[in-house]
XYZ file of C-alpha atoms in Angstrom:
699
model
C 20.409 -24.609 -17.431
C 18.157 -22.461 -15.213
C 15.757 -25.358 -14.703
C 18.692 -27.590 -13.755
C 19.859 -25.018 -11.228
C 16.337 -24.654 -9.862
C 16.005 -28.416 -9.499
C 19.363 -28.582 -7.745
C 18.204 -25.898 -5.344
C 14.986 -27.767 -4.783
C 16.900 -30.887 -3.845
C 19.222 -29.011 -1.533
C 16.831 -26.424 -0.128
C 13.451 -28.115 -0.758
C 11.618 -25.129 -2.126
C 8.000 -24.554 -1.079
C 5.769 -21.789 0.354
C 4.736 -22.744 3.839
C 1.644 -21.817 5.814
C 2.155 -22.575 9.456
C -1.232 -23.336 10.960
C -1.027 -22.514 14.644
C -3.470 -23.285 17.411
C -4.626 -20.369 19.512
C -2.483 -20.640 22.577
C 0.600 -18.864 23.933
C 3.763 -20.115 22.200
C 6.700 -20.596 24.578
C 9.832 -18.439 24.362
C 13.391 -19.782 24.266
C 16.777 -18.144 24.643
C 17.629 -16.768 21.213
C 14.449 -16.655 19.174
C 12.285 -14.165 17.388
C 9.289 -16.513 17.206
C 9.198 -16.018 13.433
C 5.889 -16.975 11.836
C 6.624 -16.357 8.165
C 9.233 -15.081 5.738
C 9.438 -14.162 2.064
C 11.754 -12.414 -0.378
C 11.076 -10.368 -3.546
C 12.961 -7.985 -5.838
C 12.285 -5.209 -8.320
C 14.398 -3.754 -11.101
C 16.115 -0.410 -10.283
C 18.592 0.010 -13.173
C 21.274 -1.929 -15.038
C 22.162 -4.912 -12.801
C 20.598 -3.056 -9.856
C 17.704 -4.553 -7.878
C 15.857 -3.497 -4.760
C 15.786 -6.559 -2.505
C 12.930 -6.818 0.013
C 12.716 -9.348 2.815
C 9.578 -9.409 4.943
C 9.738 -11.135 8.314
C 6.621 -11.866 10.386
C 7.105 -12.085 14.171
C 4.732 -13.588 16.727
C 3.407 -10.799 18.965
C 3.713 -13.105 21.971
C 7.490 -12.887 21.669
C 9.195 -10.131 23.662
C 12.434 -10.333 21.665
C 13.705 -7.382 19.681
C 14.104 -7.822 15.925
C 17.558 -7.179 14.522
C 17.974 -3.826 12.822
C 19.615 -5.342 9.748
C 19.965 -8.751 8.105
C 22.387 -10.460 5.750
C 21.291 -11.449 2.257
C 23.567 -13.642 0.186
C 23.797 -13.569 -3.597
C 25.532 -16.211 -5.687
C 25.838 -17.323 -9.337
C 27.294 -20.766 -10.003
C 27.568 -20.128 -13.767
C 29.562 -16.919 -13.244
C 31.415 -18.127 -10.147
C 30.475 -14.961 -8.235
C 28.999 -14.441 -4.772
C 28.648 -11.841 -2.041
C 26.680 -10.559 0.933
C 24.628 -7.403 1.325
C 23.116 -6.051 4.522
C 19.496 -4.952 4.386
C 18.469 -2.386 7.012
C 15.137 -2.503 8.844
C 12.804 0.067 7.306
C 9.645 -0.600 9.334
C 8.254 1.710 12.016
C 10.873 3.411 14.186
C 13.463 0.921 12.886
C 14.277 -0.297 16.393
C 12.753 -3.741 15.988
C 11.051 -3.431 19.359
C 7.825 -5.403 19.912
C 4.859 -3.423 18.686
C 6.868 -1.328 16.198
C 6.109 -3.558 13.199
C 3.155 -3.437 10.867
C 0.364 -5.251 12.701
C -1.421 -7.889 10.592
C -5.132 -7.896 11.352
C -6.676 -11.291 12.088
C -10.422 -10.648 11.875
C -11.329 -14.304 12.244
C -9.895 -14.290 15.779
C -10.905 -10.754 16.644
C -7.216 -9.800 17.053
C -6.948 -6.028 16.671
C -3.636 -5.241 18.345
C -0.225 -6.786 18.886
C 0.281 -7.867 22.515
C 1.653 -10.802 24.455
C -1.721 -11.971 25.767
C -3.007 -13.386 22.502
C -1.800 -14.653 19.188
C -0.963 -11.964 16.638
C 1.601 -11.200 13.956
C 3.498 -8.049 13.018
C 5.501 -7.468 9.872
C 9.098 -6.171 9.708
C 10.466 -5.161 6.337
C 14.156 -5.067 5.345
C 15.134 -3.426 2.085
C 18.099 -2.091 0.146
C 19.549 -1.945 -3.364
C 21.823 -4.713 -4.613
C 24.320 -4.022 -7.399
C 25.053 -7.356 -9.096
C 28.624 -7.588 -10.406
C 27.743 -9.261 -13.724
C 24.927 -10.455 -15.971
C 24.264 -14.103 -15.096
C 21.228 -16.359 -15.639
C 21.224 -17.960 -12.177
C 21.635 -15.434 -9.380
C 20.319 -16.910 -6.134
C 19.345 -14.282 -3.547
C 18.746 -15.894 -0.129
C 18.213 -15.140 3.517
C 18.402 -17.344 6.602
C 16.796 -15.939 9.750
C 19.028 -15.539 12.805
C 15.983 -16.289 14.961
C 13.966 -19.475 15.125
C 10.606 -20.601 13.859
C 7.438 -20.587 15.828
C 6.305 -23.932 17.123
C 4.453 -26.147 14.643
C 3.140 -29.714 14.532
C 4.656 -30.968 11.291
C 8.425 -30.170 11.341
C 10.877 -32.106 13.458
C 12.264 -29.955 16.310
C 10.500 -26.957 14.772
C 11.343 -24.381 17.481
C 15.059 -24.911 16.939
C 14.851 -24.471 13.175
C 15.713 -21.351 11.201
C 13.732 -20.235 8.146
C 15.467 -20.042 4.785
C 13.932 -18.413 1.680
C 15.428 -17.500 -1.659
C 14.752 -15.977 -5.062
C 16.331 -16.351 -8.493
C 17.260 -13.446 -10.786
C 18.154 -13.905 -14.459
C 19.692 -10.580 -15.403
C 21.207 -12.075 -18.531
C 18.012 -13.083 -20.392
C 15.587 -10.780 -18.523
C 17.754 -7.928 -17.258
C 14.864 -5.579 -16.434
C 12.584 -8.113 -14.796
C 10.948 -7.551 -11.426
C 9.631 -10.438 -9.368
C 5.938 -10.951 -8.650
C 4.581 -9.334 -5.503
C 2.708 -11.366 -2.927
C -0.949 -10.355 -2.797
C -1.168 -10.332 0.998
C 0.793 -11.157 4.161
C 1.417 -14.875 4.668
C -0.798 -15.054 7.761
C -4.245 -16.636 8.047
C -6.615 -18.298 10.501
C -8.642 -21.417 9.694
C -11.261 -23.421 11.568
C -11.701 -27.153 11.944
C -14.338 -28.713 9.719
C -14.751 -25.799 7.304
C -13.907 -25.842 3.598
C -11.376 -23.228 2.425
C -10.083 -21.765 -0.808
C -7.029 -19.960 0.516
C -5.284 -17.577 -1.838
C -1.642 -16.987 -1.033
C -0.899 -16.038 -4.602
C 1.076 -13.232 -6.186
C 0.564 -10.613 -8.880
C 2.726 -9.866 -11.888
C 1.573 -6.321 -12.601
C 4.807 -4.856 -13.939
C 5.959 -7.324 -16.590
C 2.824 -9.386 -17.234
C 4.723 -12.675 -17.078
C 3.112 -16.081 -16.491
C 3.249 -17.556 -13.002
C 3.241 -21.200 -11.948
C 2.773 -22.220 -8.315
C 4.113 -25.301 -6.539
C 4.455 -26.610 -3.006
C 8.005 -26.933 -1.685
C 9.726 -28.367 1.422
C 10.547 -26.114 4.335
C 14.224 -25.092 4.571
C 16.369 -24.232 7.556
C 20.052 -23.687 8.320
C 22.209 -23.358 5.187
C 19.136 -24.009 3.043
C 18.896 -27.635 4.092
C 15.493 -29.316 3.945
C 13.904 -29.706 7.349
C 12.545 -33.226 8.009
C 8.799 -33.617 8.470
C 7.085 -35.572 11.233
C 5.858 -38.895 9.863
C 4.591 -40.658 13.005
C 2.064 -41.116 14.410
C 0.636 -38.826 11.687
C 2.367 -38.575 8.345
C 3.019 -34.990 7.246
C 4.784 -33.813 4.106
C 5.426 -30.569 2.277
C 2.707 -31.389 -0.290
C 0.110 -32.397 2.328
C 0.977 -30.438 5.450
C -2.470 -31.038 6.970
C -2.715 -34.749 6.185
C -6.199 -34.341 4.675
C -7.505 -35.973 1.523
C -8.656 -32.794 -0.237
C -5.455 -30.718 0.051
C -4.669 -29.232 -3.363
C -2.711 -26.255 -4.708
C -3.880 -24.918 -8.060
C -0.666 -24.351 -10.067
C -2.338 -21.650 -12.171
C -3.649 -19.260 -9.526
C -1.986 -20.421 -6.311
C -5.277 -21.099 -4.514
C -5.056 -23.856 -1.911
C -8.181 -25.909 -1.292
C -8.558 -27.933 1.900
C -10.813 -28.822 4.811
C -8.812 -29.073 8.069
C -10.005 -31.852 10.367
C -8.145 -30.976 13.591
C -6.618 -28.051 15.461
C -2.914 -27.965 14.731
C 0.118 -25.984 13.619
C 1.343 -26.517 10.063
C 3.719 -25.031 7.535
C 2.961 -24.292 3.865
C 5.861 -23.370 1.612
C 5.031 -22.066 -1.845
C 7.423 -21.444 -4.680
C 6.436 -19.272 -7.632
C 8.047 -19.759 -11.041
C 8.000 -16.806 -13.439
C 7.963 -17.483 -17.189
C 8.275 -15.189 -20.164
C 7.595 -16.583 -23.616
C 7.990 -20.059 -22.210
C 11.379 -19.391 -20.590
C 11.954 -19.437 -16.822
C 13.274 -16.009 -15.805
C 12.645 -15.816 -12.060
C 11.697 -17.628 -8.856
C 10.507 -16.444 -5.441
C 9.557 -18.342 -2.313
C 7.447 -17.737 0.786
C 7.345 -19.689 4.045
C 4.283 -18.992 6.201
C 2.188 -20.102 9.148
C -1.475 -19.811 10.050
C -3.799 -20.946 12.803
C -6.201 -23.885 12.639
C -8.485 -23.475 15.608
C -11.058 -25.811 17.086
C -14.551 -24.936 15.935
C -15.710 -23.955 19.406
C -12.887 -21.400 19.627
C -13.379 -20.126 16.101
C -15.383 -17.174 14.887
C -15.156 -18.238 11.256
C -17.828 -16.579 9.176
C -20.267 -18.296 6.846
C -20.745 -16.335 3.648
C -24.261 -16.179 2.185
C -26.575 -13.914 0.220
C -29.042 -11.735 2.092
C -32.266 -10.317 0.705
C -34.492 -7.412 1.671
C -38.061 -7.466 2.960
C -39.341 -9.050 -0.262
C -41.455 -12.157 0.256
C -39.705 -15.072 -1.532
C -41.614 -17.582 -3.632
C -39.536 -20.438 -2.161
C -37.020 -20.976 0.627
C -34.253 -18.698 -0.678
C -33.654 -15.094 0.377
C -35.241 -12.621 -2.014
C -34.959 -8.998 -3.061
C -36.924 -6.821 -5.435
C -35.536 -5.046 -8.453
C -37.057 -2.852 -11.098
C -37.740 -4.283 -14.500
C -35.317 -3.437 -17.317
C -32.469 -2.768 -14.898
C -28.996 -3.778 -16.031
C -27.488 -3.669 -12.552
C -28.139 -5.921 -9.552
C -26.855 -5.022 -6.099
C -25.845 -8.157 -4.166
C -25.510 -7.977 -0.377
C -23.786 -10.535 1.847
C -24.139 -11.440 5.499
C -20.338 -11.216 5.921
C -17.542 -9.359 4.218
C -16.154 -10.757 0.975
C -12.464 -10.801 0.147
C -11.997 -8.542 -2.848
C -9.199 -10.761 -4.087
C -11.723 -13.584 -4.584
C -13.882 -11.514 -6.953
C -13.147 -11.655 -10.671
C -14.113 -8.592 -12.648
C -15.973 -10.664 -15.238
C -18.507 -11.772 -12.617
C -17.888 -15.456 -13.280
C -18.612 -16.276 -9.616
C -22.297 -15.708 -10.384
C -24.877 -17.444 -12.561
C -28.195 -15.715 -13.288
C -31.177 -17.454 -14.880
C -34.906 -16.942 -15.223
C -37.821 -19.219 -14.463
C -37.611 -20.526 -18.042
C -34.050 -21.708 -17.412
C -32.449 -19.236 -19.819
C -29.381 -17.492 -18.428
C -28.574 -13.785 -18.551
C -25.059 -12.863 -19.600
C -22.997 -10.942 -17.052
C -20.854 -8.159 -18.447
C -18.842 -7.282 -15.333
C -18.980 -6.614 -11.598
C -17.903 -3.618 -9.543
C -17.277 -3.231 -5.823
C -15.456 -1.027 -3.331
C -12.896 -2.464 -0.933
C -12.038 -1.193 2.532
C -8.509 -0.919 3.895
C -8.567 -4.631 4.741
C -9.439 -5.604 1.170
C -13.033 -6.535 2.053
C -16.449 -5.643 0.683
C -20.013 -6.566 1.585
C -21.639 -5.305 -1.615
C -21.084 -6.331 -5.228
C -22.833 -4.776 -8.229
C -23.475 -7.167 -11.110
C -23.686 -5.443 -14.496
C -25.771 -7.354 -17.027
C -25.226 -7.547 -20.769
C -28.973 -7.147 -21.228
C -31.740 -5.905 -18.941
C -33.847 -8.112 -16.745
C -37.345 -8.380 -18.142
C -39.879 -10.976 -17.128
C -43.328 -11.266 -18.642
C -46.001 -10.855 -15.955
C -43.419 -9.815 -13.354
C -41.593 -13.041 -12.493
C -38.288 -13.936 -10.868
C -34.635 -14.373 -11.689
C -32.211 -16.381 -9.573
C -28.572 -15.638 -8.709
C -26.375 -18.606 -7.790
C -22.822 -18.459 -6.454
C -20.223 -20.689 -8.092
C -16.511 -21.002 -8.784
C -15.205 -18.225 -10.974
C -12.824 -18.348 -13.905
C -9.982 -17.910 -11.404
C -10.827 -21.326 -9.958
C -12.299 -20.222 -6.636
C -15.687 -19.016 -5.393
C -16.273 -15.829 -3.448
C -14.549 -16.069 -0.075
C -15.172 -14.478 3.285
C -12.595 -12.659 5.394
C -11.813 -16.032 6.970
C -11.436 -17.704 3.560
C -14.785 -19.454 3.813
C -16.417 -20.014 0.405
C -19.811 -18.636 -0.463
C -22.332 -21.232 0.643
C -24.200 -23.042 -2.095
C -26.766 -20.308 -1.938
C -29.420 -18.856 -4.200
C -30.799 -15.327 -4.222
C -34.199 -14.734 -5.785
C -34.604 -11.458 -7.676
C -38.289 -10.594 -7.951
C -38.763 -8.255 -10.886
C -41.356 -5.522 -10.459
C -43.184 -2.999 -12.653
C -42.284 -4.555 -15.986
C -43.768 -2.866 -19.045
C -46.038 -5.648 -20.245
C -47.655 -6.016 -23.649
C -49.151 -9.394 -24.563
C -50.837 -10.548 -27.751
C -53.903 -12.795 -27.623
C -54.659 -14.325 -31.018
C -58.459 -14.596 -31.113
C -59.412 -15.901 -34.545
C -58.163 -17.208 -37.889
C -60.685 -17.482 -40.708
C -60.810 -17.999 -44.458
C -62.645 -15.109 -46.104
C -64.604 -15.549 -49.374
C -62.451 -18.551 -50.293
C -59.699 -16.100 -51.254
C -57.681 -14.973 -48.218
C -57.115 -15.646 -44.526
C -57.899 -13.023 -41.920
C -56.354 -13.134 -38.437
C -57.666 -11.161 -35.486
C -55.902 -10.443 -32.191
C -56.143 -8.338 -29.040
C -53.138 -6.610 -27.425
C -53.155 -6.010 -23.679
C -50.679 -3.721 -21.988
C -49.634 -2.589 -18.507
C -46.954 0.000 -17.702
C -46.268 -0.087 -21.420
C -45.697 3.199 -23.283
C -46.646 3.122 -26.962
C -43.137 4.281 -27.803
C -41.887 0.803 -26.785
C -43.780 -0.719 -29.717
C -41.781 -1.554 -32.857
C -43.995 -3.758 -35.040
C -46.264 -6.770 -35.327
C -45.020 -9.720 -37.335
C -47.465 -12.306 -38.677
C -45.951 -15.767 -38.913
C -47.412 -18.533 -41.063
C -46.481 -22.202 -41.115
C -48.057 -25.491 -42.237
C -47.784 -26.919 -38.695
C -47.694 -25.348 -35.204
C -44.117 -24.259 -34.461
C -42.381 -22.035 -31.917
C -40.267 -20.282 -34.521
C -41.595 -18.298 -37.438
C -41.586 -20.411 -40.615
C -42.727 -17.660 -42.988
C -43.468 -13.994 -42.395
C -46.801 -13.344 -44.039
C -46.635 -9.647 -43.263
C -45.958 -6.905 -40.710
C -47.768 -3.956 -39.213
C -46.259 -0.807 -37.761
C -49.500 0.385 -36.174
C -49.813 -0.568 -32.492
C -53.619 -0.173 -32.583
C -54.098 -2.696 -35.429
C -56.034 -5.861 -34.606
C -56.762 -7.495 -38.006
C -54.440 -8.681 -40.758
C -55.408 -10.199 -44.130
C -53.021 -12.718 -45.647
C -53.523 -12.493 -49.398
C -50.690 -14.881 -50.282
C -52.061 -18.058 -48.692
C -53.489 -20.665 -51.093
C -56.630 -21.498 -49.115
C -57.473 -24.513 -51.317
C -54.087 -26.167 -50.758
C -53.731 -26.812 -47.016
C -54.463 -25.444 -43.530
C -52.206 -22.708 -42.121
C -51.037 -21.983 -38.591
C -50.631 -18.360 -37.536
C -48.944 -16.552 -34.657
C -48.512 -12.850 -33.974
C -45.184 -11.593 -32.621
C -44.967 -8.192 -30.984
C -41.527 -6.593 -31.267
C -40.539 -4.042 -28.616
C -37.670 -1.676 -27.954
C -36.308 -4.188 -25.423
C -35.877 -7.451 -27.292
C -36.300 -9.517 -24.120
C -39.888 -8.272 -23.923
C -40.832 -9.472 -27.409
C -43.953 -11.591 -27.067
C -45.404 -14.318 -29.247
C -49.065 -15.253 -29.277
C -50.463 -18.756 -29.260
C -50.919 -20.536 -32.585
C -54.301 -21.007 -34.309
C -54.846 -23.103 -37.429
C -57.313 -22.255 -40.182
C -60.134 -24.694 -41.019
C -59.277 -26.638 -44.160
C -62.164 -28.411 -45.924
C -61.455 -31.271 -48.333
C -63.453 -33.872 -50.317
C -62.626 -36.908 -52.433
C -61.758 -35.849 -55.941
C -63.844 -38.814 -57.247
C -67.224 -39.389 -55.644
C -68.273 -42.919 -56.619
C -71.720 -42.584 -55.082
C -73.934 -40.492 -57.326
C -76.281 -39.919 -54.389
C -73.837 -38.989 -51.604
C -71.107 -36.346 -51.197
C -68.667 -36.812 -48.263
C -66.155 -34.270 -46.981
C -63.967 -33.600 -43.909
C -62.138 -30.684 -42.268
C -59.298 -29.939 -39.880
C -60.065 -29.108 -36.229
C -60.246 -25.527 -35.035
C -58.768 -24.581 -31.643
C -59.460 -20.866 -31.594
C -61.965 -21.594 -28.816
C -63.053 -24.592 -26.835
C -65.557 -27.237 -27.959
C -66.317 -25.815 -31.384
C -69.556 -26.849 -33.110
C -69.351 -26.850 -36.893
C -72.209 -25.684 -39.082
C -72.324 -26.984 -42.675
C -73.454 -24.439 -45.265
C -74.437 -25.128 -48.876
C -74.810 -22.765 -51.777
C -76.645 -23.518 -55.040
C -75.119 -22.138 -58.209
C -72.904 -19.069 -58.369
C -75.472 -16.580 -57.136
C -77.370 -18.583 -54.561
C -77.428 -17.739 -50.875
C -75.622 -19.786 -48.272
C -77.983 -21.997 -46.304
C -77.207 -23.970 -43.171
C -77.998 -27.639 -43.766
C -76.725 -29.230 -40.555
C -74.338 -28.880 -37.577
C -71.981 -31.325 -35.860
C -69.062 -31.551 -33.476
C -67.455 -34.178 -35.707
C -64.840 -33.447 -38.362
C -66.602 -35.059 -41.337
C -70.033 -35.082 -43.000
C -71.915 -37.070 -45.678
C -74.320 -35.014 -47.765
C -77.225 -36.568 -49.701
C -77.118 -34.838 -53.054
C -80.074 -32.741 -54.132
C -82.177 -33.941 -57.082
C -81.776 -30.691 -58.962
C -79.032 -30.758 -61.551
C -76.755 -27.887 -60.569
C -73.314 -26.845 -59.215
C -73.109 -26.768 -55.418
C -70.614 -25.357 -52.909
C -69.977 -26.444 -49.310
C -68.248 -24.612 -46.450
C -67.944 -25.101 -42.686
C -68.244 -22.429 -40.008
C -67.820 -22.366 -36.239
C -68.875 -19.548 -33.929
C -67.789 -17.978 -30.661
C -71.014 -16.161 -29.941
C -69.778 -14.633 -26.677
C -67.008 -12.749 -28.490
C -68.870 -12.426 -31.818
C -66.244 -14.366 -33.719
C -66.697 -16.686 -36.694
C -64.142 -18.901 -38.389
C -64.996 -20.408 -41.735
C -63.269 -22.833 -44.053
C -62.434 -22.753 -47.697
C -65.108 -23.965 -50.141
C -65.425 -27.287 -51.944
C -67.587 -27.814 -55.023
C -69.655 -30.703 -56.376
C -72.122 -31.032 -59.277
C -75.342 -32.907 -60.001
C -75.587 -33.652 -63.733
C -78.845 -33.355 -65.746
C -80.577 -36.713 -66.478
C -78.026 -38.610 -64.517
C -78.955 -42.332 -64.763
C -76.632 -44.951 -63.224
C -75.245 -47.815 -65.324
C -74.078 -49.750 -62.264
C -75.687 -50.420 -58.891
C -74.136 -52.312 -55.954
C -77.025 -53.309 -53.624
C -74.885 -54.796 -50.858
C -76.264 -52.736 -47.994
C -73.214 -50.470 -47.572
C -75.237 -47.343 -48.322
C -73.310 -46.559 -51.500
C -75.044 -47.046 -54.897
C -77.513 -49.475 -53.348
C -80.440 -48.075 -55.411
C -81.145 -47.311 -59.032
C -81.189 -43.538 -58.500
C -82.311 -41.148 -61.245
C -81.880 -37.465 -60.403
C -84.658 -34.996 -61.170
C -87.115 -37.892 -61.421
C -89.559 -36.112 -59.169
C -89.396 -33.116 -61.434
C -90.660 -35.260 -64.399
C -93.891 -36.343 -62.765
C -95.116 -39.971 -62.584
C -92.473 -42.346 -63.957
C -92.642 -46.082 -64.800
C -89.571 -48.336 -64.480
C -89.507 -51.699 -66.336
C -86.499 -54.050 -66.026
C -85.788 -57.057 -68.374
C -83.204 -59.788 -68.062
C -80.895 -60.828 -70.876
C -83.507 -63.195 -72.314
C -86.090 -60.450 -72.552
C -88.225 -61.556 -69.646
C -89.661 -58.792 -67.484
C -88.296 -59.115 -63.938
C -89.462 -55.812 -62.400
C -92.172 -53.251 -63.116
C -93.147 -50.190 -61.034
C -95.542 -47.673 -62.610
C -94.854 -45.081 -59.882
C -91.122 -45.397 -59.443
C -89.536 -43.408 -56.604
C -85.801 -44.213 -56.805
C -86.123 -47.278 -54.589
C -85.272 -50.303 -56.783
C -82.361 -52.305 -55.276
C -81.944 -54.997 -57.939
C -84.851 -57.206 -56.875
C -87.834 -58.932 -58.495
C -91.449 -57.894 -57.862
C -91.502 -60.085 -54.795
C -88.330 -58.530 -53.326
C -86.074 -61.502 -54.122
C -82.592 -60.432 -55.184
C -81.807 -60.762 -58.879
C -78.607 -62.460 -59.873
C -75.601 -60.364 -60.682
C -75.372 -59.425 -64.318
C -76.533 -56.967 -66.973
C -80.209 -55.952 -67.275
C -82.146 -53.728 -69.640
C -84.260 -50.884 -68.222
C -86.960 -48.636 -69.669
C -88.057 -45.357 -68.071
C -91.454 -44.058 -69.262
C -92.067 -40.451 -68.194
C -95.409 -38.725 -67.757
C -94.809 -36.382 -70.657
C -94.739 -39.334 -73.075
C -90.973 -39.449 -73.422
C -88.867 -42.456 -72.524
C -85.274 -43.450 -71.855
C -83.690 -46.881 -71.859
C -80.316 -48.499 -71.372
C -78.388 -51.173 -69.575
C -77.590 -51.416 -65.873
C -75.099 -53.817 -64.254
C -75.945 -55.376 -60.864
C -72.923 -56.146 -58.650
C -73.171 -57.213 -55.063
């Protein structure tokens, strides 16, 4: 029913909050007029069915007319069939209504500091008294129609001969103790051509905590009738009183966004619906005017960050701040409207050079008597901390209330960036120097920690991370150390014969943002074919080492279990082919690389191969590929002079060498290749012993 009544009133009265945008010139005076610029009505609960009604009337200072000392306010309920009139006395100043006795409304954007007839200005007159409603009804309409006329404007037909009509709705049946919202500020503002605005003519519901919804409404005049709008040559309407494409009222917060494109006088009417638990319980309306001035007559401010004497790294203003601070002081070139600042700091975004953002906990600021501030303190959820003393960046943006920070003239914060250069950070960095396999049993890692402005008490622990591949995150914690002076860690759990391992060292500090992670270094992993087909060659390969640049690898070999390691060759490649020794024995191979300047050595795991005693091949493949091309008998040189005789399958001798030196490649005496097939050999040794058998030639 209440919504039906409200809609009926909207049709009859055309309910909207109006901002009259007035050019800066002297408005003419007519016979009976107060030159009224704006009007609104509110109420607050004072007891059972008793409400204090407040009407605020805003008069143009250029008018010399006296304001009436009291006004009539009507109250009416259609559902209860009741109505009446109450007189509200003037309660402002000396209560005479004389020019200059009202509350002067400062207009900083025009430099207006006093109410006089030589320039545009507005003063407020307040009428107030207590209304005793005769019954509990859901649809009380409290209204006032000004006896004086409107100021001139460009959008209403015959505007200077029109009254202003505003009203409010009280539901003392369903919400008997409700008070209406209170307007946040006087309905007076100055705008400039060509500038973007986020104008807040909203209200606050501090007493009851009800939900508010804002809407534009038509201007009303005598008897609450809708005043017609000018439609030619420019089309104006209550929902686009500037005739610009970007005019928009946010229904949630009441902020009006627009960019005026010409100097003019306009009217904004705003109606505010009050809901409790989804039910409409109250309505108030304001009708207001403001000035849109040509840019050359306008002192509109441009809001931007300002820095200190810090040298910026780019083109943005910069300031210095101490490392680990959780508070940033932000200064502006012009005053900021406190009403545009949300306490959660959502008008700011802070990020580092790595792109990661810092969470903002809250902001604090102090407002002057005009509701302005030029300093805002941002309180961070975590301290600023940049390795090697870097920068953070503060960017202005729209807050969670839907608007950015705004200047005294409702100009938004320019798309600006403030650089925060962080100084004197406590720095501790970890340089991983070496990773090496030790005695084919464990892996040792070695690092160096550098510090600057870093007290030892900041240190928490080292963490040694191990993974099969280089990764940014720790795959497995191989161990920790609580001693800040440590520089070596032995990983006893790594299976050095299984795979290579990548290591990083993470230094944990009291301030988690300062935790540092070293580079990754991979151990050298040596591997060989499990089956070596060539009885003369042993091939193996290893993973690259990047602990230092351009490593050269030295191949070491060890004979037996107790032999000494001997360097047999060096290479910058990652593989090697070893010609097996003649001596029947077990052999071990490892690879080392050296950083002689820093006295560092990284070695691999070991691989093992064996040379069997009296190892005589039963197959040779003399195809020139370097594998099994010769009839190779190990330890032959250790047996003295040896004779090799070869027979074909028919028993004919095809080869005979009485001083054989492991060089027969399946040929006749004359070097002609024998056919593939099986042959019989005899080895006669110098000591009188012999050995014979079959050998297969495959090409």
